[in-house]
Amino acid sequence: MPILVVGSVAYDSVRTPFGERERVLGGSATYFSVAASYFTPVRLVGVVGNDFSPQDRQTLLDRGVDLQGLQEVAGKTFHWKGEYGYDLNSAKTLETHLNVFAGFRPQLPGAWKRSEFVFLANIDPDLQREVLGQIHRPQLTACDTMNYWIEGKRESLLETLSHVDILLINDAEARQLSGEGNLVRAAAKIHSFGPKTVVVKRGEYGALMFRASSVFAAPAFPLEQPIDPTGAGDSFAGGFVGCLARTRDLSEDGLRQAIVCGSVMASFNVEDFSLDRLRRLTEGEIRGRYRDFAALTRFSEVPVHREV
Ligand code: AMP
């Protein structure tokens, strides 16, 4: 089942304690698409400037991402500049240049208007809704956002959330969006905004999925040498929604399986800069790490009756 995604396609300048890269391929829709492409076909809606290189376009095409909805216009591609300290959990944004996104009006190719699975990746919530409004009754709508939009476009974001089934968000943003310091209370508040499922990403501490009557926790994979966390959240979302679109199993079990797929894809992404690790994965590697995750949390029943 194809997924339609709208989000940023970007050039990123990133510094981490392990190195830096200038104007490399990034963007929420880019990371999402490449991660999801290992599970299901992806249709990308977005915009790039005429500085977008043929090699970067080819990276997406090599993963079979359908680019009919990627407009190219005169101007510069979205640019984000950020850095991380040794605590790789939180990015410090140094610069955000919307560039060609400022005047972007998404137009969905006719056949895409019946997409069943939709992911509104991190981008202006006005644009997220403009895309959603063109789609005829999707089966599942999931969404991501960040502090930039929570601070700058709160009302519009709340309007988007009222149309969304699943919100994926990091812990600091969940607190900021809800005004609650405790994550259980934050998730409950976010449920009241619309999304019935709230996935809180906690970097190296894993992810929590909150639903009306259940909570599920997945660890992050303990990596010896994470290099660059940029795009981890979007890769998580790509594995998560990709798995759901592939299995079409929206039950509690299906959602839990998808959370682990998200964790798997995020864990690979942080092993290198830009899309360098994600685009070179094999299905065997993905299957292997999924099994490693199962082993990581497997334990047996404990005998709690007292020995006599
Ligand atoms: P993540 O690390 O998964 O939260 O996402 C990182 C990606 O988000 C980077 O590749 C950036 O290009 C992109 N990004 C950063 N700020 C924004 C923004 N305000 N809107 C859309 N995308 C952004």
CSV table of C-alpha atoms and ligand atoms in Angstrom, one decimal:
chain,number,residue,atom,x,y,z
A,1,MET,CA,0.0,0.0,0.0
A,2,PRO,CA,1.7,3.3,-1.1
A,3,ILE,CA,2.3,6.1,1.5
A,4,LEU,CA,1.9,9.7,0.6
A,5,VAL,CA,4.3,12.0,2.5
A,6,VAL,CA,4.6,15.8,2.5
A,7,GLY,CA,7.5,17.4,4.3
A,8,SER,CA,10.8,19.1,3.8
A,9,VAL,CA,13.5,18.2,1.2
A,10,ALA,CA,16.5,20.0,2.4
A,11,TYR,CA,20.2,20.8,2.4
A,12,ASP,CA,21.5,20.5,6.0
A,13,SER,CA,24.7,21.8,7.5
A,14,VAL,CA,25.3,19.7,10.6
A,15,ARG,CA,28.0,19.6,13.3
A,16,THR,CA,28.3,16.7,15.8
A,17,PRO,CA,31.2,15.8,18.1
A,18,PHE,CA,32.2,13.3,15.5
A,19,GLY,CA,32.4,15.5,12.4
A,20,GLU,CA,30.6,18.0,10.3
A,21,ARG,CA,28.9,18.2,6.9
A,22,GLU,CA,28.0,21.3,4.8
A,23,ARG,CA,24.8,21.4,2.7
A,24,VAL,CA,24.2,17.6,2.5
A,25,LEU,CA,20.9,16.0,1.6
A,26,GLY,CA,18.4,16.0,4.4
A,27,GLY,CA,14.8,17.0,5.2
A,28,SER,CA,12.0,15.4,7.0
A,29,ALA,CA,10.3,14.0,3.9
A,30,THR,CA,13.7,12.7,2.5
A,31,TYR,CA,14.6,10.7,5.6
A,32,PHE,CA,11.0,9.4,5.9
A,33,SER,CA,10.8,8.3,2.3
A,34,VAL,CA,14.1,6.5,2.2
A,35,ALA,CA,13.3,4.6,5.5
A,36,ALA,CA,9.7,3.8,4.4
A,37,SER,CA,10.9,2.6,1.0
A,38,TYR,CA,12.2,-0.6,2.5
A,39,PHE,CA,8.7,-1.6,3.4
A,40,THR,CA,6.3,-0.1,0.8
A,41,PRO,CA,6.2,2.4,-2.2
A,42,VAL,CA,6.4,6.1,-1.3
A,43,ARG,CA,4.9,9.2,-3.0
A,44,LEU,CA,6.7,12.4,-2.1
A,45,VAL,CA,5.1,15.8,-2.1
A,46,GLY,CA,7.5,18.8,-1.6
A,47,VAL,CA,9.5,21.4,-3.3
A,48,VAL,CA,13.2,22.0,-4.1
A,49,GLY,CA,15.0,24.9,-5.7
A,50,ASN,CA,17.0,24.8,-8.9
A,51,ASP,CA,20.1,24.2,-6.8
A,52,PHE,CA,18.9,20.7,-6.0
A,53,SER,CA,21.5,18.3,-7.5
A,54,PRO,CA,20.7,15.5,-9.9
A,55,GLN,CA,22.7,13.1,-7.6
A,56,ASP,CA,20.4,13.9,-4.7
A,57,ARG,CA,17.3,13.4,-6.8
A,58,GLN,CA,18.9,10.1,-7.9
A,59,THR,CA,19.3,9.0,-4.2
A,60,LEU,CA,15.5,9.1,-3.9
A,61,LEU,CA,14.9,7.5,-7.3
A,62,ASP,CA,17.3,4.7,-6.5
A,63,ARG,CA,15.0,3.8,-3.6
A,64,GLY,CA,12.0,3.8,-5.9
A,65,VAL,CA,10.5,7.0,-4.4
A,66,ASP,CA,7.8,8.5,-6.7
A,67,LEU,CA,8.8,12.1,-7.3
A,68,GLN,CA,5.8,13.2,-9.4
A,69,GLY,CA,4.8,15.5,-6.5
A,70,LEU,CA,8.2,17.0,-6.0
A,71,GLN,CA,8.1,20.5,-7.6
A,72,GLU,CA,11.3,22.2,-8.7
A,73,VAL,CA,11.1,26.0,-8.8
A,74,ALA,CA,13.5,28.9,-9.2
A,75,GLY,CA,15.2,29.7,-5.9
A,76,LYS,CA,17.0,27.9,-3.1
A,77,THR,CA,16.2,24.6,-1.5
A,78,PHE,CA,15.1,24.6,2.2
A,79,HIS,CA,18.3,24.9,4.4
A,80,TRP,CA,18.6,23.8,8.0
A,81,LYS,CA,21.8,24.3,10.1
A,82,GLY,CA,22.1,22.6,13.4
A,83,GLU,CA,24.6,21.2,15.9
A,84,TYR,CA,24.7,18.5,18.7
A,85,GLY,CA,26.8,18.2,21.8
A,86,TYR,CA,27.9,14.9,23.3
A,87,ASP,CA,24.3,14.5,24.4
A,88,LEU,CA,23.0,13.6,20.9
A,89,ASN,CA,19.4,13.7,22.1
A,90,SER,CA,18.7,17.3,21.3
A,91,ALA,CA,19.6,19.4,18.3
A,92,LYS,CA,20.4,23.0,18.6
A,93,THR,CA,18.9,24.8,15.5
A,94,LEU,CA,21.3,27.5,14.4
A,95,GLU,CA,19.5,28.6,11.2
A,96,THR,CA,16.3,27.7,9.3
A,97,HIS,CA,15.8,29.1,5.8
A,98,LEU,CA,12.4,28.1,4.4
A,99,ASN,CA,13.5,29.4,0.9
A,100,VAL,CA,11.3,27.8,-1.8
A,101,PHE,CA,8.9,26.5,0.9
A,102,ALA,CA,7.8,30.1,1.6
A,103,GLY,CA,5.7,30.2,-1.6
A,104,PHE,CA,4.9,26.5,-2.0
A,105,ARG,CA,1.4,25.4,-3.0
A,106,PRO,CA,1.2,21.6,-3.1
A,107,GLN,CA,-0.7,20.1,-6.0
A,108,LEU,CA,-1.3,16.3,-5.8
A,109,PRO,CA,-1.2,14.3,-9.0
A,110,GLY,CA,-4.8,13.0,-9.6
A,111,ALA,CA,-4.2,9.3,-8.6
A,112,TRP,CA,-2.5,10.3,-5.3
A,113,LYS,CA,-5.7,11.9,-4.0
A,114,ARG,CA,-6.9,8.4,-3.1
A,115,SER,CA,-3.8,7.5,-1.0
A,116,GLU,CA,-4.8,5.4,2.0
A,117,PHE,CA,-1.8,6.1,4.2
A,118,VAL,CA,-0.6,9.6,4.7
A,119,PHE,CA,2.3,11.0,6.6
A,120,LEU,CA,2.5,14.7,7.3
A,121,ALA,CA,6.2,15.1,8.0
A,122,ASN,CA,7.6,18.0,9.9
A,123,ILE,CA,6.8,21.2,7.9
A,124,ASP,CA,4.5,24.2,8.1
A,125,PRO,CA,1.1,22.9,9.5
A,126,ASP,CA,-0.7,25.0,6.9
A,127,LEU,CA,1.0,22.9,4.2
A,128,GLN,CA,0.2,19.7,6.1
A,129,ARG,CA,-3.5,20.6,6.0
A,130,GLU,CA,-3.4,21.8,2.4
A,131,VAL,CA,-2.2,18.3,1.4
A,132,LEU,CA,-4.6,16.5,3.7
A,133,GLY,CA,-7.5,18.5,2.3
A,134,GLN,CA,-6.8,17.1,-1.2
A,135,ILE,CA,-6.9,13.5,-0.1
A,136,HIS,CA,-10.2,11.5,-0.2
A,137,ARG,CA,-10.7,9.8,3.2
A,138,PRO,CA,-7.4,8.2,4.0
A,139,GLN,CA,-7.3,5.1,6.1
A,140,LEU,CA,-4.5,6.4,8.3
A,141,THR,CA,-3.0,9.8,8.9
A,142,ALA,CA,0.1,10.3,11.0
A,143,CYS,CA,2.0,13.5,11.6
A,144,ASP,CA,5.2,14.9,13.0
A,145,THR,CA,6.2,18.4,14.1
A,146,MET,CA,8.8,20.3,16.0
A,147,ASN,CA,9.4,23.2,18.4
A,148,TYR,CA,9.7,25.7,15.4
A,149,TRP,CA,6.1,25.2,14.5
A,150,ILE,CA,4.8,24.7,18.1
A,151,GLU,CA,6.1,28.1,18.9
A,152,GLY,CA,5.5,29.8,15.6
A,153,LYS,CA,2.2,28.3,14.4
A,154,ARG,CA,0.4,26.8,17.4
A,155,GLU,CA,-3.2,27.4,16.3
A,156,SER,CA,-2.6,26.0,12.8
A,157,LEU,CA,-0.8,23.0,14.3
A,158,LEU,CA,-3.7,22.3,16.7
A,159,GLU,CA,-6.1,22.5,13.7
A,160,THR,CA,-3.9,19.9,11.8
A,161,LEU,CA,-3.8,17.6,14.9
A,162,SER,CA,-7.6,17.5,15.0
A,163,HIS,CA,-7.5,15.6,11.7
A,164,VAL,CA,-4.7,13.2,12.6
A,165,ASP,CA,-4.8,9.6,13.9
A,166,ILE,CA,-1.2,9.3,15.2
A,167,LEU,CA,1.2,12.0,16.3
A,168,LEU,CA,4.9,11.2,16.5
A,169,ILE,CA,6.8,13.8,18.6
A,170,ASN,CA,9.9,14.0,20.8
A,171,ASP,CA,9.7,14.2,24.5
A,172,ALA,CA,10.6,17.9,24.8
A,173,GLU,CA,8.1,18.8,22.1
A,174,ALA,CA,5.4,16.7,23.8
A,175,ARG,CA,5.9,18.7,27.0
A,176,GLN,CA,6.0,22.0,25.1
A,177,LEU,CA,2.9,21.2,23.0
A,178,SER,CA,0.8,20.0,26.0
A,179,GLY,CA,2.1,22.3,28.7
A,180,GLU,CA,2.6,19.2,30.9
A,181,GLY,CA,5.9,18.2,32.4
A,182,ASN,CA,5.0,14.6,32.9
A,183,LEU,CA,4.9,12.5,29.7
A,184,VAL,CA,1.9,10.4,30.7
A,185,ARG,CA,-0.1,13.6,31.3
A,186,ALA,CA,1.3,15.2,28.2
A,187,ALA,CA,0.1,12.2,26.1
A,188,ALA,CA,-3.3,12.4,27.6
A,189,LYS,CA,-3.6,16.1,26.8
A,190,ILE,CA,-2.4,15.5,23.2
A,191,HIS,CA,-5.1,12.7,22.9
A,192,SER,CA,-7.6,15.4,23.7
A,193,PHE,CA,-6.3,17.5,20.7
A,194,GLY,CA,-7.3,14.6,18.3
A,195,PRO,CA,-4.6,11.9,17.8
A,196,LYS,CA,-5.8,8.7,19.4
A,197,THR,CA,-2.2,7.3,19.3
A,198,VAL,CA,0.8,9.4,20.6
A,199,VAL,CA,4.3,8.1,20.0
A,200,VAL,CA,6.9,9.9,22.1
A,201,LYS,CA,10.4,9.6,20.9
A,202,ARG,CA,13.1,9.8,23.5
A,203,GLY,CA,16.3,9.6,21.6
A,204,GLU,CA,18.8,7.1,23.1
A,205,TYR,CA,16.1,6.2,25.7
A,206,GLY,CA,13.7,4.7,23.1
A,207,ALA,CA,10.1,5.4,22.4
A,208,LEU,CA,6.8,5.2,24.2
A,209,MET,CA,3.4,4.7,22.5
A,210,PHE,CA,0.4,5.9,24.4
A,211,ARG,CA,-3.2,4.8,23.5
A,212,ALA,CA,-6.4,5.2,25.4
A,213,SER,CA,-5.9,2.0,27.4
A,214,SER,CA,-2.4,0.9,26.8
A,215,VAL,CA,1.2,2.0,26.9
A,216,PHE,CA,4.1,0.3,25.0
A,217,ALA,CA,7.8,1.0,25.5
A,218,ALA,CA,10.6,0.1,23.0
A,219,PRO,CA,14.2,0.7,23.8
A,220,ALA,CA,16.6,2.4,21.5
A,221,PHE,CA,19.3,0.1,20.1
A,222,PRO,CA,22.5,0.5,22.3
A,223,LEU,CA,25.0,1.7,19.6
A,224,GLU,CA,28.7,2.0,20.4
A,225,GLN,CA,29.3,4.8,17.9
A,226,PRO,CA,26.4,7.0,16.9
A,227,ILE,CA,27.6,9.6,14.5
A,228,ASP,CA,24.8,12.0,13.6
A,229,PRO,CA,21.2,11.9,15.0
A,230,THR,CA,19.8,14.2,12.3
A,231,GLY,CA,16.8,12.5,10.7
A,232,ALA,CA,16.4,9.9,13.4
A,233,GLY,CA,12.9,11.0,14.1
A,234,ASP,CA,11.9,11.0,10.5
A,235,SER,CA,13.6,7.6,9.9
A,236,PHE,CA,11.7,6.3,12.9
A,237,ALA,CA,8.5,7.6,11.3
A,238,GLY,CA,9.4,6.0,8.0
A,239,GLY,CA,9.9,2.6,9.5
A,240,PHE,CA,6.8,2.9,11.7
A,241,VAL,CA,4.3,4.1,9.0
A,242,GLY,CA,6.1,2.0,6.3
A,243,CYS,CA,5.5,-1.2,8.4
A,244,LEU,CA,1.9,-0.3,9.0
A,245,ALA,CA,1.2,0.4,5.3
A,246,ARG,CA,2.9,-2.9,4.5
A,247,THR,CA,1.0,-5.1,7.0
A,248,ARG,CA,-2.2,-3.0,7.1
A,249,ASP,CA,-2.4,-4.2,10.7
A,250,LEU,CA,-3.6,-1.3,12.8
A,251,SER,CA,-4.3,-3.5,15.9
A,252,GLU,CA,-2.3,-3.1,19.1
A,253,ASP,CA,0.1,-5.9,18.0
A,254,GLY,CA,0.5,-4.3,14.6
A,255,LEU,CA,1.3,-0.9,16.1
A,256,ARG,CA,3.9,-2.5,18.5
A,257,GLN,CA,5.6,-4.3,15.6
A,258,ALA,CA,5.7,-1.0,13.7
A,259,ILE,CA,7.2,0.8,16.7
A,260,VAL,CA,10.1,-1.7,16.6
A,261,CYS,CA,10.5,-1.2,12.8
A,262,GLY,CA,10.7,2.6,13.5
A,263,SER,CA,13.3,2.0,16.2
A,264,VAL,CA,15.3,-0.3,13.8
A,265,MET,CA,15.4,2.4,11.0
A,266,ALA,CA,16.3,5.2,13.4
A,267,SER,CA,19.1,3.1,14.8
A,268,PHE,CA,20.7,2.6,11.4
A,269,ASN,CA,20.2,6.2,10.4
A,270,VAL,CA,22.4,7.6,13.3
A,271,GLU,CA,25.3,5.4,12.2
A,272,ASP,CA,26.4,8.0,9.6
A,273,PHE,CA,25.8,11.5,8.3
A,274,SER,CA,22.9,12.5,6.0
A,275,LEU,CA,21.3,9.5,4.2
A,276,ASP,CA,24.6,7.7,3.9
A,277,ARG,CA,23.7,4.6,6.0
A,278,LEU,CA,20.0,4.5,5.3
A,279,ARG,CA,20.2,4.4,1.6
A,280,ARG,CA,22.6,1.4,1.6
A,281,LEU,CA,20.8,-1.0,3.9
A,282,THR,CA,20.0,-4.5,2.9
A,283,GLU,CA,16.8,-6.4,3.9
A,284,GLY,CA,18.9,-8.9,5.8
A,285,GLU,CA,20.4,-6.1,7.9
A,286,ILE,CA,16.9,-4.8,8.7
A,287,ARG,CA,15.6,-8.3,9.6
A,288,GLY,CA,18.7,-9.0,11.7
A,289,ARG,CA,18.4,-5.8,13.8
A,290,TYR,CA,14.7,-6.4,14.3
A,291,ARG,CA,15.6,-9.8,15.8
A,292,ASP,CA,18.3,-8.1,17.9
A,293,PHE,CA,15.6,-5.8,19.3
A,294,ALA,CA,13.5,-8.8,20.3
A,295,ALA,CA,16.5,-10.3,22.1
A,296,LEU,CA,17.2,-7.0,23.9
A,297,THR,CA,13.9,-7.1,25.8
A,298,ARG,CA,13.3,-10.9,26.1
A,299,PHE,CA,13.0,-12.2,29.6
A,300,SER,CA,11.2,-15.1,31.3
A,301,GLU,CA,8.6,-15.2,34.2
A,302,VAL,CA,9.9,-14.8,37.7
A,303,PRO,CA,8.8,-17.3,40.4
A,304,VAL,CA,7.4,-14.9,43.1
A,305,HIS,CA,6.3,-17.6,45.6
A,306,ARG,CA,8.6,-17.9,48.5
A,307,GLU,CA,10.9,-21.0,48.8
A,308,VAL,CA,10.1,-23.2,51.8
B,1,AMP,P1,14.8,15.0,12.9
B,1,AMP,O1,16.3,14.9,13.3
B,1,AMP,O2,14.3,13.6,12.5
B,1,AMP,O3,13.9,15.7,13.8
B,1,AMP,O4,14.7,15.9,11.5
B,1,AMP,C1,15.8,16.5,11.0
B,1,AMP,C2,15.4,17.1,9.6
B,1,AMP,O5,14.4,18.0,9.8
B,1,AMP,C3,16.6,17.8,9.0
B,1,AMP,O6,17.0,17.1,7.8
B,1,AMP,C4,16.1,19.2,8.6
B,1,AMP,O7,16.3,19.5,7.2
B,1,AMP,C5,14.6,19.1,8.8
B,1,AMP,N1,14.0,20.3,9.5
B,1,AMP,C6,14.6,21.0,10.4
B,1,AMP,N2,13.8,22.1,10.8
B,1,AMP,C7,12.7,22.0,10.1
B,1,AMP,C8,11.5,22.8,9.9
B,1,AMP,N3,11.3,23.9,10.7
B,1,AMP,N4,10.6,22.3,9.0
B,1,AMP,C9,10.8,21.2,8.3
B,1,AMP,N5,11.9,20.5,8.4
B,1,AMP,C10,12.8,20.8,9.2
